Each structure stands twice: as structure tokens, then as C-alpha cells.
Tab-separated table of C-alpha atoms and ligand atoms in Angstrom:
chain	number	residue	atom	x	y	z
T	125	MET	CA	14.420	26.323	-16.632
T	126	THR	CA	17.188	25.728	-14.111
T	127	GLU	CA	15.393	23.950	-11.320
T	128	LYS	CA	16.849	20.541	-10.549
T	129	PHE	CA	14.126	17.932	-10.311
T	130	ILE	CA	15.578	14.540	-11.282
T	131	ARG	CA	16.761	12.108	-8.624
T	132	ASN	CA	19.616	9.672	-9.115
T	133	GLU	CA	17.236	6.695	-9.095
T	134	HIS	CA	15.064	8.430	-11.718
T	135	LEU	CA	18.030	8.842	-14.039
T	136	ASN	CA	18.925	5.171	-13.532
T	137	PHE	CA	15.344	4.244	-14.380
T	138	ILE	CA	15.491	6.339	-17.560
T	139	LYS	CA	18.774	4.668	-18.552
T	140	LYS	CA	17.124	1.263	-18.120
T	141	GLN	CA	14.270	2.332	-20.398
T	142	ILE	CA	16.774	3.434	-23.028
T	143	ALA	CA	18.517	0.064	-22.771
T	144	LEU	CA	15.164	-1.634	-23.419
T	145	ILE	CA	14.522	0.545	-26.476
T	146	LYS	CA	17.994	-0.130	-27.847
T	147	ASP	CA	17.540	-3.839	-27.229
T	148	SER	CA	14.288	-3.859	-29.217
T	149	ALA	CA	15.897	-1.844	-32.028
T	150	LYS	CA	18.767	-4.313	-32.188
T	151	LYS	CA	16.349	-7.207	-32.556
T	152	ASN	CA	14.898	-5.541	-35.661
T	153	VAL	CA	11.337	-5.648	-34.378
T	154	PRO	CA	8.689	-4.179	-36.737
T	155	PRO	CA	8.560	-0.335	-36.628
T	156	THR	CA	5.106	-0.348	-35.017
T	157	VAL	CA	6.400	-2.553	-32.185
T	158	LEU	CA	9.440	-0.344	-31.672
T	159	ALA	CA	7.190	2.730	-31.634
T	160	ALA	CA	5.064	1.065	-28.946
T	161	VAL	CA	8.154	0.237	-26.843
T	162	ILE	CA	9.270	3.878	-27.052
T	163	GLU	CA	5.807	5.182	-26.227
T	164	LEU	CA	5.588	2.911	-23.185
T	165	ALA	CA	9.065	3.973	-22.017
T	166	ASN	CA	8.053	7.608	-22.349
T	167	ALA	CA	4.865	7.038	-20.368
T	168	LYS	CA	6.728	5.193	-17.606
T	169	ILE	CA	9.284	8.005	-17.359
T	170	LEU	CA	6.601	10.689	-17.140
T	171	ASP	CA	4.862	8.615	-14.447
T	172	LEU	CA	7.873	9.191	-12.207
T	173	PHE	CA	7.190	12.920	-12.233
T	174	PRO	CA	3.535	13.587	-11.461
T	175	ASN	CA	3.798	17.357	-11.029
T	176	ILE	CA	6.098	18.692	-13.701
T	177	SER	CA	5.878	21.636	-16.071
T	178	MET	CA	5.492	21.449	-19.848
T	179	ASP	CA	9.170	22.409	-20.191
T	180	GLN	CA	10.198	19.531	-17.975
T	181	GLN	CA	7.977	17.116	-19.929
T	182	GLU	CA	9.616	18.339	-23.123
T	183	LEU	CA	13.051	17.767	-21.625
T	184	LEU	CA	12.180	14.193	-20.634
T	185	ASP	CA	10.558	13.278	-23.948
T	186	LEU	CA	12.711	10.681	-25.680
T	187	SER	CA	10.293	9.772	-28.484
T	188	ARG	CA	12.235	11.584	-31.193
T	189	LEU	CA	15.657	10.191	-30.356
T	190	LYS	CA	17.169	7.815	-32.879
T	191	THR	CA	20.941	7.481	-32.757
T	192	ASP	CA	23.195	6.360	-29.915
T	193	ASN	CA	24.698	9.818	-29.906
T	194	GLU	CA	21.287	11.409	-29.399
T	195	TYR	CA	20.673	9.169	-26.416
T	196	VAL	CA	24.065	10.092	-24.950
T	197	GLN	CA	23.292	13.791	-25.343
T	198	TYR	CA	19.842	13.277	-23.839
T	199	ILE	CA	21.337	11.661	-20.704
T	200	GLN	CA	23.921	14.453	-20.468
T	201	ARG	CA	21.162	17.050	-20.705
T	202	LEU	CA	19.137	15.331	-17.984
T	203	SER	CA	22.232	15.000	-15.768
T	204	SER	CA	22.371	18.769	-15.365
T	205	PHE	CA	18.946	18.576	-13.695
T	206	LEU	CA	20.007	15.995	-11.126
T	207	LEU	CA	19.133	16.755	-7.534
T	208	PRO	CA	22.321	16.118	-5.567
T	209	PHE	CA	22.295	14.166	-2.329
T	210	PRO	CA	22.113	16.681	0.550
T	211	LYS	CA	25.504	17.923	1.722
T	212	LEU	CA	26.244	16.665	5.207
T	213	THR	CA	28.903	17.678	7.659
T	214	GLU	CA	30.737	15.326	9.999
T	215	PRO	CA	28.899	16.670	13.086
T	216	GLN	CA	25.580	16.088	11.309
T	217	LEU	CA	26.530	12.488	10.556
T	218	LYS	CA	27.708	11.924	14.134
T	219	LYS	CA	24.394	13.222	15.416
T	220	MET	CA	22.597	10.539	13.395
T	221	PHE	CA	24.434	7.790	15.267
T	222	PRO	CA	24.461	9.125	18.845
T	223	LYS	CA	25.044	5.718	20.425
T	224	ASN	CA	28.157	5.019	18.400
T	225	LYS	CA	30.928	6.823	20.254
T	226	LYS	CA	33.659	5.500	17.974
T	227	LEU	CA	31.848	6.228	14.740
T	228	LYS	CA	34.123	5.953	11.757
T	229	LEU	CA	33.092	8.474	9.129
T	230	PRO	CA	33.547	8.302	5.366
T	231	ASP	CA	35.753	10.788	3.537
T	232	LEU	CA	32.977	13.134	2.484
T	233	SER	CA	35.241	15.028	0.081
T	234	LYS	CA	35.661	11.897	-2.039
T	235	ILE	CA	31.978	11.124	-2.470
T	236	ASP	CA	30.206	12.217	-5.638
T	237	LEU	CA	26.930	13.532	-4.245
T	238	SER	CA	25.380	14.079	-7.653
T	239	HIS	CA	24.877	10.383	-8.373
T	240	LEU	CA	23.764	9.229	-4.978
T	241	THR	CA	20.433	7.862	-3.813
T	242	TYR	CA	21.718	6.719	-0.448
T	243	LEU	CA	25.009	7.270	1.323
T	244	SER	CA	26.724	4.212	2.717
T	245	TRP	CA	30.085	3.327	4.129
T	246	ASN	CA	31.675	0.452	6.014
T	247	ASP	CA	33.678	0.250	9.176
T	248	LEU	CA	35.702	-2.862	8.465
T	249	GLY	CA	37.157	-2.942	11.975
T	250	SER	CA	33.779	-3.506	13.584
T	251	ASN	CA	31.993	-5.072	10.585
T	252	LYS	CA	29.470	-2.283	10.572
T	253	LYS	CA	27.750	-0.805	7.589
T	254	PHE	CA	26.081	2.608	7.745
T	255	ILE	CA	23.293	3.855	5.521
T	256	VAL	CA	22.043	7.433	5.350
T	257	TYR	CA	19.001	8.447	3.353
T	258	GLU	CA	16.562	11.342	3.151
T	259	LEU	CA	13.292	9.778	4.231
T	260	ASP	CA	10.183	11.954	3.881
T	261	GLY	CA	12.309	15.096	3.987
T	262	LYS	CA	14.318	14.028	7.046
T	263	MET	CA	17.836	12.608	7.006
T	264	VAL	CA	17.945	9.248	8.740
T	265	GLY	CA	20.804	6.898	9.439
T	266	ILE	CA	20.984	3.235	10.216
T	267	GLU	CA	23.773	1.057	11.491
T	268	CYS	CA	23.946	-2.610	10.502
T	269	ARG	CA	26.202	-5.571	11.005
T	270	PHE	CA	27.518	-7.057	7.824
T	271	ILE	CA	29.119	-10.287	6.731
T	272	THR	CA	31.106	-10.410	3.528
T	273	THR	CA	29.897	-13.247	1.354
T	274	SER	CA	31.914	-12.661	-1.839
T	275	LYS	CA	29.075	-14.375	-3.611
T	276	LYS	CA	26.848	-13.038	-6.326
T	277	ASN	CA	23.169	-12.637	-5.680
T	278	ILE	CA	20.269	-10.252	-6.182
T	279	CYS	CA	20.662	-6.994	-4.279
T	280	SER	CA	17.544	-6.016	-2.323
T	281	PHE	CA	18.035	-2.320	-3.053
T	282	CYS	CA	18.877	-2.197	-6.763
T	283	ASN	CA	17.585	-5.618	-7.818
T	284	SER	CA	20.607	-6.431	-9.892
T	285	PHE	CA	22.782	-9.497	-9.770
T	286	SER	CA	26.043	-8.465	-8.152
T	287	GLU	CA	28.574	-9.149	-5.412
T	288	VAL	CA	26.581	-8.860	-2.228
T	289	THR	CA	27.142	-8.681	1.491
T	290	TYR	CA	24.702	-9.914	4.076
T	291	PHE	CA	23.703	-7.261	6.524
T	292	SER	CA	21.342	-7.312	9.429
T	293	THR	CA	19.918	-4.778	11.748
T	294	VAL	CA	18.143	-5.112	15.040
T	295	THR	CA	14.997	-3.030	15.054
T	296	LYS	CA	13.211	-1.401	17.943
T	297	ALA	CA	10.215	-3.691	17.442
T	298	LYS	CA	9.498	-5.759	20.522
T	299	LYS	CA	7.175	-8.565	21.385
T	300	SER	CA	4.964	-7.516	24.266
T	301	ASN	CA	5.319	-10.891	25.978
T	302	ASN	CA	9.073	-11.038	25.631
T	303	PRO	CA	11.014	-7.901	26.587
T	304	ASP	CA	14.300	-9.467	25.452
T	305	TYR	CA	13.095	-9.983	21.927
T	306	TYR	CA	14.062	-7.507	19.222
T	307	LYS	CA	13.078	-8.119	15.650
T	308	SER	CA	16.025	-8.403	13.311
T	309	ILE	CA	15.963	-7.676	9.581
T	310	GLY	CA	18.522	-9.202	7.241
T	311	ASN	CA	19.231	-8.360	3.630
T	312	LEU	CA	21.633	-9.032	0.837
T	313	ILE	CA	22.811	-5.821	-0.732
T	314	CYS	CA	25.584	-4.789	-3.118
T	315	ALA	CA	28.984	-4.933	-1.447
T	316	ASP	CA	29.937	-1.802	-3.362
T	317	SER	CA	27.374	0.880	-2.595
T	318	SER	CA	28.674	3.234	-5.296
T	319	GLU	CA	27.872	0.503	-7.859
T	320	CYS	CA	24.477	0.040	-6.205
T	321	ASN	CA	23.835	3.772	-6.548
T	322	LYS	CA	24.523	3.485	-10.274
T	323	LYS	CA	21.813	0.852	-10.636
T	324	ILE	CA	19.097	1.602	-8.114
T	325	SER	CA	16.030	2.725	-10.048
T	326	ASN	CA	13.341	2.430	-7.427
T	327	VAL	CA	13.470	3.293	-3.722
T	328	ASP	CA	10.403	1.339	-2.596
T	329	TYR	CA	12.369	-1.420	-0.906
T	330	LEU	CA	14.966	0.929	0.597
T	331	THR	CA	12.328	3.193	2.131
T	332	THR	CA	10.232	0.281	3.441
T	333	PHE	CA	13.322	-1.285	4.975
T	334	LEU	CA	14.304	1.974	6.695
T	335	LYS	CA	10.795	2.608	7.965
T	336	ASP	CA	10.546	-0.946	9.338
T	337	SER	CA	13.942	-0.713	10.966
T	338	LEU	CA	13.442	2.726	12.469
T	339	LEU	CA	9.765	2.147	13.263
T	340	MET	CA	8.625	5.231	11.405
A	18	ZN	ZN1	22.527	-2.944	-5.168
């Protein structure tokens, strides 16, 4: 079994489930309660992967793990089945932002693609933030304005409490009676997208936001 099938956000989700199990164990809950917590975690993890083989189910099964070390090894084992973020070249990125003639690109050689749900970088000179994501099998990119807030709040993408920036994008949605009106969408998201990629465990909001913004 060598096929990679686990996404970054899946692995983050699994890590969160392990944290819940460890938290229950630490509170010395009765063994039956702890067993139920583990069983529920297992079920939630398997729910992420509707079409997997028996081997893959076996790999994901965490019901027999007990020690911290076993959990560490389990995560290491799963990490070798991580689907990396698609490799992109600079021309491919430029093509995603055809209107931006002065597009500032990230240093692709410095980005760890294996733990990435979405690719994002900032152009501080123009206060622009770029997000690239594989949406329904197609790579899409979006350009947003951002304002640094240096405040802590809940990130819309990963749902954790962290340093956020406010970013807004103007969508293609128009009001039929007002040709000058374009709908704008604003969000608070993690200022540091590599931290956000370590925490994001669900892409529902990210995909909805991109679909709304790109009118897909
Ligand atoms: Zn975040």
C-alpha cells in the first residue's frame, strides 16, 4: 500500500481527535467513557474517507493506541501517506492572476508542499494577499486586499484563535439594477498562513468562500 490518500486538513483533524482522547485520559474518566471517546474519534476519522480499502482503514485505526509514543508513531506513519499540495511553476501561478501585471510570487522552493491545504503569500508593498487552492480538481487563485490588525481573533479558515488579518475581496457578483455595484466579501484569517495550514481541519468555509468569490 503506497498510494497517498490523506490530505493535510485530514491529518490536522486526526491530530485534534488525538488531543481530545489524551485530554479525556488525563481527566481520569471511567474506562468505559474513555473507550467511547476513542470509538467516536475513530468513527469521525473514518467518516473523512468514504471510499477507502481495508488496508487504509487498518492504517487509520487508532483504537489500540495507548502511550504517547504510540500516538507519535501513528502520526508519523500517516504522514507518509500525505497527499502533497500540487507542484506549481511560476508561469502557472502568473496565469492564475492574469490581471496582475506586477504579480509578486512567493519563493516556491521554500514552501513545504507536504503540509499545505492552501497556498498563500502576501505582497506587502501593495497590501495584497494571494490564495491558491485546488477546487474541484482545478487550481484557482484569488487576490485580496488585506489590513494588518495585530489582534487576536477567530480565523475563518482554521477556526482557531490566533493573530489575524482582515482581508476583503471584490467578487464578480453584480446587482442587476446597479452596474457599479460589486459584492465584497471580508474575512478575518490567520496572519501567518503556514500556521493556519497546521491547524485547518475542515475546508468547508475555504471552499465556500472561494466559490462565492469566483462565482463558481
Ligand atoms: Zn487560520
